[in-house]
Amino acid sequence: MMDSSGRTAVPSIKRLDEAVVNRIAAGEVIQRPASALKELLENSLDAGATSISVVVKEGGLKLIQISDNGHGISYEDLPILCERHTTSKINSYEDLQTITTLGFRGEALASMTFVAHLTVITMTEGQIHGYRVSYKDGAMEGEPRPCAAIKGTQIMVENLFYNVIARKKAFKNPSEEYSRILDVISRYAIQKIGVSFSCKKHGDSRTDIHTDSTSSRTDAIRAVYGPGVARELVSVTASDDDPSHSIFKMDGYISSANYSAKKTTMVLFINDRLVECSSLKKAIEVVYAAILPKASKPFLYISIAMPPEHVDINIHPTKREVSFLNQESLIDSIQKAIEAKLMQSNTTRTFYTQTLLSRSLGVPDEAEESMPVQTQGGRNLKAPVNKLVRTDPSNPAGRMLAFMQKSLAGHVGSGNGLVDTKPVEMPMEDTRKIMDLTKNEEFAAEVQEDQTGAHLQNNKVHKIAQMDASSLAGREALEHNISQANEDSRNELTTTRRLVRQRRNLKERAELTSIQELLATIDQETHSGLEDIVKHCTFIGMADERLCFVQHKTYLYLLDIVKLSKELLYQQVLRRFGHFNVIQLSNAASLYELLVIALDEEEQSGRWHESDGPKDQIAQMLQEYFNLSIDESANLCTLPLILDQYTPDMDRLPQFVLNLGNNGIKSDFNVMNY
Ligand code: ADP
Ligand code: MG
């Protein structure tokens, strides 16, 4: 900087406005919606809550609302509740040494009021009403007003970062922020098993996390991360009480040989605090890589207790990290304990006979600085369930396999209907029952009505009438299937649902009346009973190449995946008609050659009839409607993308091309069932 005489001016020091200071400080504590949620959650736990429910709008940027049944906040404390450095948890610095609460700085609520609008409703034990009051920049806005309430506290944080535009802009993807929020709650839910947690998006009736208070850690893990994780866990403990290395007690659950995921999930608590420790994580990954290379990205729940005076909890503004004495020695002991455990548990293994096509559902990667996002709860099976071969017959999947071999022999081939009509004896838990759909009175009546009630002109449409419910079922089942292949990971499910929703909400549906009519028929004749089954079923496993088991309520169903897939693709074609994305063939395929291959096949099977069609006209129409493009030298360059992440079997390309030629594209959309 130069002044008027040309000399360099020394910048003068000024005192910042307190509001600016506070906003800067707030940015350190409240880095993103999930850090606000974490602070709120910890306050509820500190208040002794046994039930905590969270509602989130737009990834927390619009609203985070948390309700607890803790001890509440007394009326007298409300005026200073959101001032900086006001806390009920410590009195002196020394208290930090023995602290048992999660909060201690009196900074969180204050920080939130500098970057958001905060409203509190609270009631303490024995009161006849509660109070409601809003805060801004650390101070109350008006007096607390009496209101109806129940014991406990509800806090709403609205419009987070409304005055920190740059920060707000950094959060482009609310669903990623929502995953981070779910991640924090998931972790606490498996640590605080005596507390019930729930979390949902604002306006949704369905919760994305729901746990009941339980006495079993594995139950809690199952409720949050799914049975796929819970079933693979082994417990592990370690401890040391030699003051010359480290004093600690550790217990946890770690995944065994059959578990495989894209990345490691480590849920770590030190003295009941949710923290991260990358050196411990790396040390454990090394052990897995050495002993179980196929399961080298484990799921780890680890809880460590050590004398409070050995831990410094105050080294990070969000308390995300702690430092503790004798870190190396402690990591070493834990490493050894895990190594020993894995060696023992390595006797039961699942072998993959085939690997699944890799599929990415686009869950955002975590930023280095942040809490790891629980993308799939680590539930990424590399192979479809039917391709897994168990060596341990006591395992549930092993039992399933045994059952299939026994009872499916007479069963395949009869699989024309969507639901197999033969009740099958199931050596499974008694709550699971095969339900014979066509023998169920309610359904039988409805199905019949569907089949006879529709006055439909052509065959194809009639086929839809029969299949509508199942086809809808098919679409959903496949989606479900996709997510279940990853063992019902919530995050992945959310992503899948988003994709599906985007797909369904295609505004620019085809304008053609014929397509509209076909779509209307499908919509009209959706069978609500079957739709419900498919929407809310749980995928269990494949029975054979064609049939799969799903469970709905207490019933077990067999679904015909081939039929479902066909209908799924058929409906996708209609819904995307005229708006397909494309699959680009890496090498353009000569139509002539494809046809020759197909005709050869047809000839061999004796089905070939002379057919013709002006190629260039067909080509143009195909391009327009289906994004099927054919270049000047009659090479096939692109195909329509009908189902996201689904690549058709290219071996069947010749037959597909032939069908197009034989049937024409208008008369039979079934040709798209490739
Ligand atoms: P800290 O947790 O570090 O004390 P906070 O700013 O998070 O600071 O909270 C300030 C105070 O507000 C807490 O010390 C506690 O007394 C009170 N408080 C906050 N949330 C709740 C709640 N959900 N239930 C009861 N009291 C709460
Ligand atoms: Mg706090």
XYZ file of C-alpha atoms and ligand atoms in Angstrom:
702
model
C 0.000 0.000 0.000
C 1.387 3.446 -0.938
C 0.424 6.751 0.600
C 0.285 10.058 -1.285
C 4.015 10.717 -0.835
C 4.832 7.366 -2.419
C 6.022 5.644 0.763
C 4.699 2.300 1.835
C 2.027 2.884 4.457
C 1.980 0.660 7.542
C -1.528 -0.738 7.889
C -3.031 0.281 11.186
C -4.521 -2.269 13.557
C -8.209 -1.917 14.294
C -10.457 -3.770 16.649
C -13.001 -5.845 14.768
C -16.670 -5.405 15.458
C -17.837 -7.916 17.975
C -20.403 -9.209 15.525
C -17.667 -9.893 12.992
C -15.525 -11.619 15.603
C -18.422 -13.775 16.608
C -19.304 -14.719 13.075
C -15.707 -15.696 12.350
C -15.553 -17.753 15.515
C -18.898 -19.331 14.719
C -17.547 -20.520 11.380
C -14.972 -22.637 13.175
C -17.433 -24.437 15.378
C -20.289 -24.712 12.916
C -18.535 -25.771 9.760
C -21.475 -27.370 8.058
C -24.997 -28.567 8.813
C -23.708 -31.862 10.201
C -21.484 -30.078 12.734
C -24.476 -28.061 13.968
C -26.450 -31.274 14.246
C -23.623 -32.952 16.149
C -23.556 -30.150 18.711
C -27.319 -30.266 19.131
C -27.293 -34.025 19.475
C -24.568 -33.853 22.102
C -26.544 -31.271 24.050
C -29.566 -33.565 24.046
C -27.432 -36.470 25.252
C -25.869 -34.259 27.925
C -29.400 -33.384 29.025
C -30.025 -37.084 29.697
C -32.429 -37.611 26.812
C -33.538 -41.171 26.052
C -35.332 -40.259 22.889
C -34.070 -37.907 20.228
C -35.714 -37.155 16.928
C -34.395 -35.043 14.133
C -36.095 -33.451 11.126
C -34.024 -31.973 8.340
C -34.919 -29.758 5.402
C -32.587 -29.259 2.460
C -29.647 -31.044 3.991
C -29.944 -28.918 7.129
C -29.435 -25.633 5.346
C -33.099 -24.703 5.618
C -33.917 -26.430 8.861
C -32.472 -28.713 11.500
C -34.999 -29.513 14.170
C -34.096 -31.688 17.109
C -36.469 -32.748 19.861
C -35.397 -34.509 23.019
C -36.936 -35.631 26.293
C -34.016 -34.457 28.396
C -34.109 -32.284 31.499
C -34.952 -29.099 29.637
C -33.644 -25.601 30.270
C -34.888 -23.520 33.148
C -36.666 -20.256 32.499
C -34.002 -18.252 34.346
C -31.264 -19.527 32.009
C -33.014 -18.620 28.788
C -31.641 -15.061 28.546
C -28.022 -16.248 28.543
C -28.567 -19.603 26.844
C -27.048 -18.469 23.569
C -24.385 -16.105 24.821
C -20.867 -17.169 24.043
C -19.115 -19.117 26.785
C -22.173 -19.780 28.881
C -22.432 -23.381 29.959
C -23.938 -25.476 32.691
C -21.270 -28.130 32.287
C -18.059 -26.829 33.796
C -17.180 -24.182 36.311
C -13.415 -24.069 36.049
C -10.700 -25.118 33.652
C -9.741 -27.955 35.970
C -13.180 -29.476 35.510
C -12.100 -30.372 32.001
C -9.872 -33.059 33.508
C -12.765 -35.060 34.806
C -15.493 -34.003 32.485
C -18.175 -36.503 31.568
C -20.376 -34.314 29.420
C -19.862 -33.958 25.694
C -20.142 -30.170 25.695
C -18.045 -27.863 27.799
C -17.279 -24.696 25.888
C -20.622 -22.986 25.840
C -20.011 -22.058 22.264
C -22.246 -24.164 20.100
C -25.643 -22.552 20.515
C -24.064 -19.091 20.495
C -22.235 -19.860 17.270
C -25.433 -21.038 15.648
C -27.213 -17.792 16.447
C -24.533 -15.846 14.571
C -24.987 -17.817 11.375
C -28.628 -18.936 11.575
C -31.980 -18.284 13.203
C -32.447 -20.322 16.317
C -35.645 -21.051 18.197
C -35.948 -22.987 21.421
C -38.995 -24.588 23.001
C -38.280 -26.119 26.360
C -39.959 -27.351 29.490
C -38.477 -28.649 32.701
C -39.896 -31.345 34.965
C -42.947 -30.399 36.971
C -43.878 -27.306 34.946
C -47.318 -26.881 33.509
C -46.167 -25.161 30.367
C -42.981 -24.550 28.464
C -41.388 -21.514 26.853
C -40.596 -20.570 23.354
C -37.998 -18.008 22.410
C -35.881 -17.131 19.381
C -32.292 -15.964 19.314
C -30.148 -13.879 17.021
C -26.502 -12.894 17.395
C -26.286 -14.399 20.858
C -29.288 -12.602 22.303
C -32.966 -13.327 22.802
C -35.363 -11.758 20.365
C -38.075 -10.601 22.750
C -39.168 -12.339 25.936
C -39.761 -16.086 26.209
C -43.435 -16.782 25.583
C -45.306 -19.492 27.452
C -46.411 -22.307 25.213
C -47.669 -25.853 25.338
C -44.786 -28.293 25.579
C -43.657 -31.596 26.988
C -40.654 -32.123 29.201
C -37.536 -31.702 27.165
C -36.189 -29.375 24.568
C -36.820 -28.724 20.919
C -34.372 -26.590 18.989
C -34.864 -25.350 15.455
C -31.979 -23.986 13.470
C -33.217 -22.259 10.339
C -31.483 -20.795 7.309
C -28.016 -21.836 8.281
C -25.293 -19.554 6.858
C -27.895 -17.079 5.599
C -25.341 -14.335 6.282
C -22.232 -16.261 5.200
C -22.884 -16.429 1.512
C -19.579 -18.009 0.527
C -20.078 -20.844 3.021
C -23.638 -21.390 1.991
C -22.625 -21.636 -1.644
C -20.098 -24.303 -0.786
C -22.952 -26.691 0.005
C -24.277 -27.312 -3.433
C -25.627 -30.703 -2.731
C -28.181 -30.922 0.102
C -28.363 -34.678 -0.158
C -24.674 -34.965 0.590
C -25.158 -32.801 3.659
C -28.083 -34.951 4.637
C -25.915 -38.070 4.379
C -23.426 -36.473 6.713
C -26.175 -35.729 9.192
C -27.385 -39.316 8.968
C -23.817 -40.438 9.467
C -23.428 -38.543 12.743
C -26.742 -39.853 14.058
C -25.907 -43.401 12.957
C -22.676 -43.326 14.884
C -24.225 -42.020 18.059
C -27.084 -44.464 17.673
C -24.728 -47.403 17.968
C -22.800 -45.898 20.845
C -25.765 -44.752 22.926
C -27.802 -47.912 22.757
C -30.090 -46.862 25.601
C -31.328 -43.923 23.580
C -33.753 -44.144 20.695
C -32.932 -42.039 17.666
C -34.829 -41.115 14.577
C -34.151 -38.892 11.640
C -36.167 -37.982 8.598
C -36.471 -35.359 5.963
C -39.031 -32.669 6.514
C -42.309 -33.669 4.894
C -41.406 -37.340 4.654
C -43.392 -39.821 6.649
C -40.624 -42.382 6.402
C -37.659 -42.139 8.732
C -34.186 -42.722 7.351
C -32.858 -43.804 10.712
C -34.907 -45.312 13.428
C -33.528 -47.122 16.432
C -35.218 -48.223 19.602
C -33.448 -48.248 22.862
C -31.878 -51.684 23.166
C -29.464 -53.520 25.346
C -27.528 -55.097 22.531
C -24.866 -53.348 20.525
C -25.255 -55.684 17.596
C -29.000 -54.968 17.502
C -28.195 -51.288 17.320
C -25.679 -51.855 14.550
C -28.226 -53.943 12.699
C -30.866 -51.246 13.025
C -28.563 -48.612 11.653
C -26.150 -50.271 9.272
C -28.306 -53.201 8.277
C -28.227 -56.961 8.732
C -25.498 -57.310 6.126
C -23.071 -55.608 8.448
C -24.404 -56.952 11.714
C -24.197 -60.557 10.611
C -20.523 -60.321 9.744
C -19.350 -58.835 13.003
C -17.083 -60.361 15.571
C -16.488 -58.801 18.930
C -13.038 -57.764 19.949
C -11.584 -56.469 23.166
C -8.206 -55.204 24.258
C -6.826 -53.525 27.314
C -3.660 -52.436 28.965
C -3.087 -51.291 32.480
C 0.612 -50.873 32.543
C 1.293 -47.199 33.192
C 4.602 -47.496 31.364
C 2.785 -47.937 28.033
C -0.864 -47.062 28.133
C -3.922 -47.477 30.259
C -7.071 -48.222 28.372
C -9.904 -50.618 27.788
C -11.258 -51.175 24.356
C -14.218 -53.115 23.119
C -15.776 -53.209 19.749
C -17.177 -55.094 16.808
C -15.267 -55.577 13.618
C -16.235 -57.122 10.316
C -14.941 -60.543 9.406
C -13.871 -62.275 6.220
C -17.225 -62.229 4.482
C -17.669 -58.514 4.577
C -16.491 -56.326 1.809
C -17.041 -52.666 1.111
C -15.647 -49.866 -0.977
C -14.234 -48.040 1.949
C -13.536 -48.516 5.576
C -16.106 -47.389 8.092
C -14.590 -46.736 11.477
C -16.948 -45.620 14.187
C -14.645 -44.581 16.997
C -15.538 -43.352 20.446
C -12.951 -42.359 22.983
C -14.408 -41.847 26.427
C -17.837 -41.729 24.838
C -16.880 -38.980 22.421
C -17.281 -39.434 18.714
C -13.824 -38.793 17.287
C -11.588 -39.683 14.424
C -8.121 -41.108 14.511
C -6.601 -41.718 11.121
C -3.501 -43.406 12.487
C -5.600 -46.026 14.253
C -7.680 -46.527 11.138
C -4.613 -47.038 8.975
C -3.081 -49.427 11.463
C -6.195 -51.576 11.393
C -6.469 -51.478 7.613
C -2.945 -52.825 7.417
C -3.984 -55.842 9.468
C -7.005 -56.511 7.272
C -5.012 -56.150 4.085
C -2.532 -58.710 5.354
C -4.967 -61.292 6.687
C -8.129 -60.748 4.652
C -7.155 -59.011 1.447
C -10.662 -59.493 0.059
C -12.210 -57.818 3.048
C -9.637 -55.129 3.383
C -12.112 -52.278 3.846
C -13.692 -53.274 7.105
C -16.509 -52.002 9.241
C -15.156 -51.129 12.673
C -16.943 -50.051 15.788
C -14.425 -49.265 18.489
C -15.022 -47.772 21.877
C -12.043 -46.899 24.026
C -12.122 -45.855 27.645
C -9.100 -44.308 29.314
C -8.449 -42.092 32.295
C -9.904 -38.675 31.425
C -6.674 -36.990 32.400
C -4.910 -38.859 29.596
C -7.063 -37.304 26.921
C -7.027 -33.737 25.682
C -10.475 -33.154 24.261
C -9.872 -29.520 23.519
C -7.591 -29.607 20.516
C -10.113 -29.167 17.749
C -12.832 -26.513 17.333
C -15.442 -29.139 16.530
C -13.975 -31.632 19.045
C -13.609 -34.011 16.130
C -10.130 -35.008 17.182
C -8.637 -35.640 20.576
C -5.079 -36.263 21.563
C -4.133 -38.826 24.137
C -1.091 -40.167 25.904
C 0.833 -43.148 24.593
C -0.958 -43.199 21.294
C 1.512 -45.532 19.623
C 1.423 -48.123 22.312
C -2.373 -48.079 22.388
C -2.632 -48.449 18.622
C -0.167 -51.276 18.776
C -2.224 -53.185 21.339
C -5.426 -52.729 19.387
C -3.726 -53.829 16.203
C -2.556 -57.027 17.872
C -5.965 -57.783 19.323
C -7.616 -57.363 15.939
C -4.986 -59.448 14.236
C -5.542 -62.304 16.658
C -9.291 -62.087 16.211
C -9.127 -62.116 12.436
C -6.842 -65.110 12.411
C -9.408 -67.013 14.452
C -12.424 -65.956 12.485
C -10.897 -66.724 9.157
C -12.272 -70.232 9.053
C -15.682 -69.374 7.634
C -15.488 -67.696 4.307
C -17.602 -66.821 1.359
C -16.109 -67.323 -2.028
C -17.233 -65.361 -4.995
C -17.894 -67.337 -8.088
C -18.506 -64.279 -10.159
C -18.016 -60.597 -9.673
C -20.831 -58.179 -10.191
C -20.579 -55.469 -12.806
C -19.220 -52.489 -11.010
C -21.826 -49.910 -10.435
C -21.551 -46.460 -9.003
C -24.544 -44.803 -7.531
C -22.858 -41.492 -7.201
C -22.684 -41.052 -3.465
C -20.437 -38.086 -2.961
C -16.968 -38.594 -1.730
C -16.137 -37.172 1.611
C -13.909 -34.169 1.795
C -10.656 -34.711 3.656
C -11.594 -32.262 6.341
C -14.926 -33.721 7.202
C -16.573 -36.552 9.018
C -16.563 -39.571 6.766
C -19.862 -40.030 5.075
C -21.379 -43.390 5.738
C -21.930 -44.120 2.122
C -23.179 -47.601 2.114
C -22.773 -48.508 5.700
C -20.048 -50.434 4.005
C -22.506 -52.893 2.624
C -21.185 -53.545 -0.789
C -21.368 -57.135 -1.628
C -19.210 -57.745 -4.631
C -21.360 -60.525 -5.958
C -25.078 -61.146 -6.138
C -26.321 -63.233 -3.292
C -27.035 -66.172 -5.542
C -23.426 -66.302 -6.550
C -22.182 -66.683 -3.032
C -21.188 -70.094 -1.891
C -21.099 -70.579 1.804
C -18.783 -72.992 3.430
C -20.526 -72.730 6.722
C -23.924 -74.382 6.727
C -24.957 -72.809 10.017
C -24.940 -69.471 8.345
C -28.344 -68.139 7.240
C -27.312 -67.846 3.612
C -25.998 -71.363 3.800
C -29.331 -72.573 4.973
C -30.991 -70.766 2.160
C -28.805 -72.435 -0.349
C -29.507 -75.833 1.098
C -33.203 -75.149 0.860
C -33.011 -74.043 -2.723
C -31.258 -77.106 -3.900
C -33.789 -79.279 -2.201
C -37.026 -77.676 -3.199
C -36.453 -75.859 -6.401
C -36.020 -78.795 -8.659
C -39.708 -79.179 -9.368
C -40.166 -75.521 -9.379
C -38.212 -74.007 -12.160
C -40.099 -74.136 -15.408
C -43.400 -73.679 -13.689
C -42.286 -70.122 -13.238
C -44.569 -68.524 -15.773
C -46.562 -66.519 -13.356
C -45.111 -63.679 -11.457
C -45.671 -65.397 -8.191
C -45.203 -69.056 -8.024
C -48.314 -70.842 -6.994
C -46.719 -73.759 -5.253
C -46.332 -73.255 -1.555
C -42.862 -74.339 -0.646
C -41.731 -75.688 2.627
C -39.364 -73.244 4.196
C -36.835 -74.194 6.790
C -36.772 -70.635 8.012
C -37.989 -68.656 10.997
C -41.641 -69.277 11.571
C -42.668 -65.708 10.923
C -41.738 -66.166 7.305
C -44.388 -67.823 5.293
C -44.842 -68.414 1.654
C -48.021 -66.793 0.530
C -49.732 -68.126 -2.490
C -50.892 -64.991 -4.231
C -53.484 -66.528 -6.462
C -54.997 -68.448 -3.605
C -55.232 -65.400 -1.437
C -58.840 -64.366 -1.736
C -58.393 -60.667 -1.747
C -55.704 -60.690 -4.325
C -57.254 -63.367 -6.430
C -60.390 -61.280 -6.764
C -58.507 -58.195 -7.683
C -56.215 -59.893 -10.090
C -59.151 -61.436 -11.848
C -60.869 -58.130 -12.106
C -57.770 -56.719 -13.651
C -57.592 -59.387 -16.211
C -61.188 -59.345 -17.286
C -62.192 -55.793 -16.559
C -59.945 -54.085 -19.013
C -61.369 -53.638 -22.483
C -58.253 -53.447 -24.458
C -57.932 -53.662 -28.142
C -54.660 -55.155 -29.019
C -52.657 -57.956 -27.686
C -49.799 -55.942 -26.493
C -51.951 -53.658 -24.481
C -53.795 -56.582 -23.056
C -50.488 -57.903 -21.964
C -49.932 -54.708 -20.066
C -53.270 -55.102 -18.410
C -52.225 -58.421 -17.047
C -48.828 -57.341 -16.185
C -49.332 -53.854 -14.930
C -49.064 -54.554 -11.292
C -46.285 -56.941 -11.785
C -44.524 -54.618 -14.113
C -44.641 -51.818 -11.680
C -43.565 -54.351 -9.203
C -40.800 -55.194 -11.574
C -39.470 -51.737 -11.796
C -39.498 -51.324 -8.084
C -38.164 -54.766 -7.475
C -35.225 -54.171 -9.687
C -34.494 -50.925 -7.994
C -34.860 -52.636 -4.728
C -32.719 -55.410 -5.955
C -30.023 -52.987 -6.928
C -29.922 -51.427 -3.549
C -30.250 -54.716 -1.787
C -27.295 -56.089 -3.596
C -25.469 -53.607 -1.499
C -27.267 -54.956 1.509
C -29.910 -52.321 2.121
C -27.675 -49.416 2.635
C -29.743 -46.411 3.434
C -27.587 -43.885 1.721
C -27.383 -45.864 -1.404
C -31.084 -46.397 -1.284
C -31.586 -42.681 -1.012
C -29.418 -42.139 -4.043
C -31.197 -44.812 -5.996
C -34.525 -43.336 -5.077
C -33.372 -39.954 -6.210
C -32.319 -41.353 -9.546
C -35.582 -43.130 -9.881
C -37.562 -40.050 -8.969
C -35.682 -37.982 -11.490
C -36.443 -40.584 -14.032
C -40.107 -40.711 -13.204
C -40.570 -37.017 -13.171
C -39.415 -36.604 -16.706
C -41.577 -33.671 -17.658
C -40.929 -34.019 -21.307
C -42.671 -37.313 -21.736
C -43.274 -38.217 -25.280
C -45.969 -36.128 -26.843
C -47.236 -38.886 -29.092
C -50.790 -39.839 -28.257
C -50.113 -43.520 -28.706
C -47.366 -43.377 -26.097
C -49.520 -41.268 -23.781
C -52.280 -43.804 -24.054
C -50.019 -46.692 -23.263
C -48.643 -44.802 -20.286
C -52.109 -43.906 -19.081
C -53.085 -47.552 -19.253
C -50.140 -48.498 -17.128
C -50.858 -45.776 -14.585
C -54.556 -46.538 -14.412
C -54.170 -50.197 -13.897
C -51.479 -50.219 -11.334
C -52.423 -52.811 -8.805
C -52.144 -51.167 -5.447
C -51.795 -54.393 -3.492
C -48.928 -55.660 -5.568
C -47.394 -52.244 -5.788
C -47.330 -52.095 -2.031
C -45.712 -55.493 -1.807
C -42.983 -54.571 -4.186
C -42.446 -51.126 -2.752
C -42.052 -52.344 0.760
C -40.513 -55.718 0.339
C -37.091 -56.805 1.396
C -34.937 -58.644 -1.040
C -33.777 -61.930 0.405
C -31.974 -63.761 -2.281
C -32.119 -65.420 -5.661
C -33.748 -68.815 -5.756
C -32.379 -69.632 -9.165
C -31.497 -67.740 -12.315
C -35.055 -66.567 -12.685
C -36.842 -66.453 -9.367
C -36.027 -64.412 -6.322
C -37.332 -64.342 -2.795
C -38.621 -61.197 -1.239
C -40.252 -60.709 2.085
C -43.214 -58.443 2.650
C -44.572 -58.138 6.155
C -44.527 -61.713 7.374
C -44.919 -63.272 3.953
C -42.346 -64.614 1.627
C -42.849 -64.281 -2.123
C -41.172 -65.625 -5.188
C -40.807 -63.081 -7.954
C -40.017 -63.788 -11.567
C -37.140 -61.463 -12.244
C -37.069 -62.085 -15.985
C -40.650 -60.967 -16.367
C -40.191 -58.090 -14.057
C -37.126 -56.938 -15.919
C -38.887 -57.137 -19.244
C -41.743 -55.070 -18.014
C -39.399 -52.664 -16.352
C -37.556 -52.088 -19.584
C -40.781 -51.855 -21.519
C -42.144 -49.177 -19.223
C -38.868 -47.357 -19.264
C -38.983 -47.232 -23.025
C -42.418 -45.674 -22.901
C -41.498 -43.202 -20.225
C -38.336 -42.087 -21.891
C -39.685 -42.239 -25.377
C -38.036 -39.621 -27.494
C -35.659 -38.636 -24.685
C -33.213 -41.435 -24.341
C -29.693 -41.028 -23.227
C -27.389 -43.061 -25.345
C -25.017 -45.945 -25.033
C -22.241 -45.240 -27.447
C -20.855 -48.369 -29.047
C -17.111 -48.205 -28.965
C -16.932 -49.811 -32.385
C -19.793 -49.103 -34.714
C -21.392 -52.406 -35.639
C -22.311 -53.094 -39.217
C -26.070 -53.558 -39.474
C -25.567 -55.861 -42.361
C -23.283 -58.102 -40.378
C -25.555 -58.035 -37.371
C -28.492 -59.003 -39.512
C -26.588 -61.786 -41.130
C -25.675 -63.187 -37.739
C -29.264 -62.955 -36.598
C -30.651 -64.425 -39.767
C -28.267 -67.276 -39.550
C -29.545 -67.976 -36.094
C -33.139 -67.659 -37.213
C -32.507 -69.894 -40.131
C -31.031 -72.517 -37.922
C -34.083 -72.457 -35.723
C -36.346 -72.454 -38.746
C -38.102 -69.190 -38.036
C -36.823 -66.975 -40.799
C -39.246 -65.253 -43.199
C -38.296 -62.851 -45.917
C -38.596 -59.338 -44.642
C -37.756 -55.959 -45.954
C -37.750 -52.300 -45.004
C -36.246 -49.091 -46.342
C -33.188 -48.937 -44.138
C -32.571 -45.219 -44.358
C -36.126 -44.371 -43.336
C -36.093 -46.777 -40.469
C -32.733 -45.448 -39.500
C -34.030 -41.908 -39.319
C -37.046 -42.829 -37.284
C -35.009 -44.987 -34.951
C -32.633 -42.136 -34.343
C -35.436 -39.733 -33.554
C -37.442 -41.927 -31.250
C -34.931 -44.187 -29.658
C -31.611 -42.496 -30.078
C -30.663 -45.455 -32.162
C -28.276 -43.999 -34.650
C -27.066 -45.620 -37.785
C -24.385 -43.976 -39.886
C -24.187 -43.641 -43.633
C -22.445 -46.912 -44.163
C -25.199 -48.674 -42.171
C -23.248 -49.032 -38.996
C -25.035 -48.997 -35.662
C -23.399 -46.304 -33.498
C -25.598 -45.745 -30.459
C -28.344 -47.486 -28.539
C -30.934 -45.983 -26.223
C -30.102 -46.078 -22.541
C -33.235 -47.461 -21.021
C -32.340 -48.133 -17.459
C -29.643 -46.186 -15.715
C -26.574 -48.235 -15.073
C -27.898 -51.133 -17.061
C -25.952 -52.246 -20.064
C -27.755 -54.705 -22.254
C -26.221 -57.958 -23.327
C -24.392 -57.098 -26.538
C -24.426 -60.709 -27.667
C -28.088 -60.215 -28.339
C -27.591 -57.230 -30.573
C -28.090 -59.198 -33.807
C -31.448 -60.536 -32.633
C -32.444 -57.082 -31.528
C -31.673 -55.560 -34.887
C -33.531 -58.306 -36.642
C -36.601 -57.769 -34.483
C -36.553 -54.123 -35.361
C -36.558 -55.020 -39.004
C -39.221 -57.690 -38.703
C -41.667 -55.961 -36.473
C -41.231 -52.327 -37.305
C -40.974 -49.933 -34.504
C -44.530 -48.801 -34.262
C -46.366 -52.038 -34.135
C -44.515 -53.606 -31.301
C -42.482 -51.878 -28.678
C -41.661 -55.228 -27.314
C -38.686 -55.262 -29.627
C -37.046 -53.058 -27.086
C -36.961 -55.891 -24.628
C -33.376 -56.452 -25.335
P -22.092 -26.555 25.989
O -22.792 -27.752 25.519
O -20.662 -26.532 25.649
O -22.353 -26.243 27.418
P -23.881 -25.161 24.246
O -23.821 -23.838 23.583
O -23.973 -26.353 23.369
O -22.663 -25.294 25.195
O -25.132 -25.171 25.196
C -25.217 -24.188 26.208
C -26.036 -24.689 27.363
O -27.387 -24.806 26.972
C -25.646 -26.046 27.866
O -24.599 -25.973 28.815
C -26.934 -26.554 28.465
O -27.048 -26.128 29.793
C -28.005 -25.847 27.671
N -28.603 -26.738 26.680
C -28.341 -26.747 25.365
N -29.069 -27.672 24.713
C -29.828 -28.282 25.660
C -30.799 -29.327 25.642
N -31.145 -29.948 24.503
N -31.375 -29.673 26.803
C -31.046 -29.044 27.949
N -30.135 -28.061 28.027
C -29.515 -27.664 26.917
Mg -23.069 -28.239 23.587
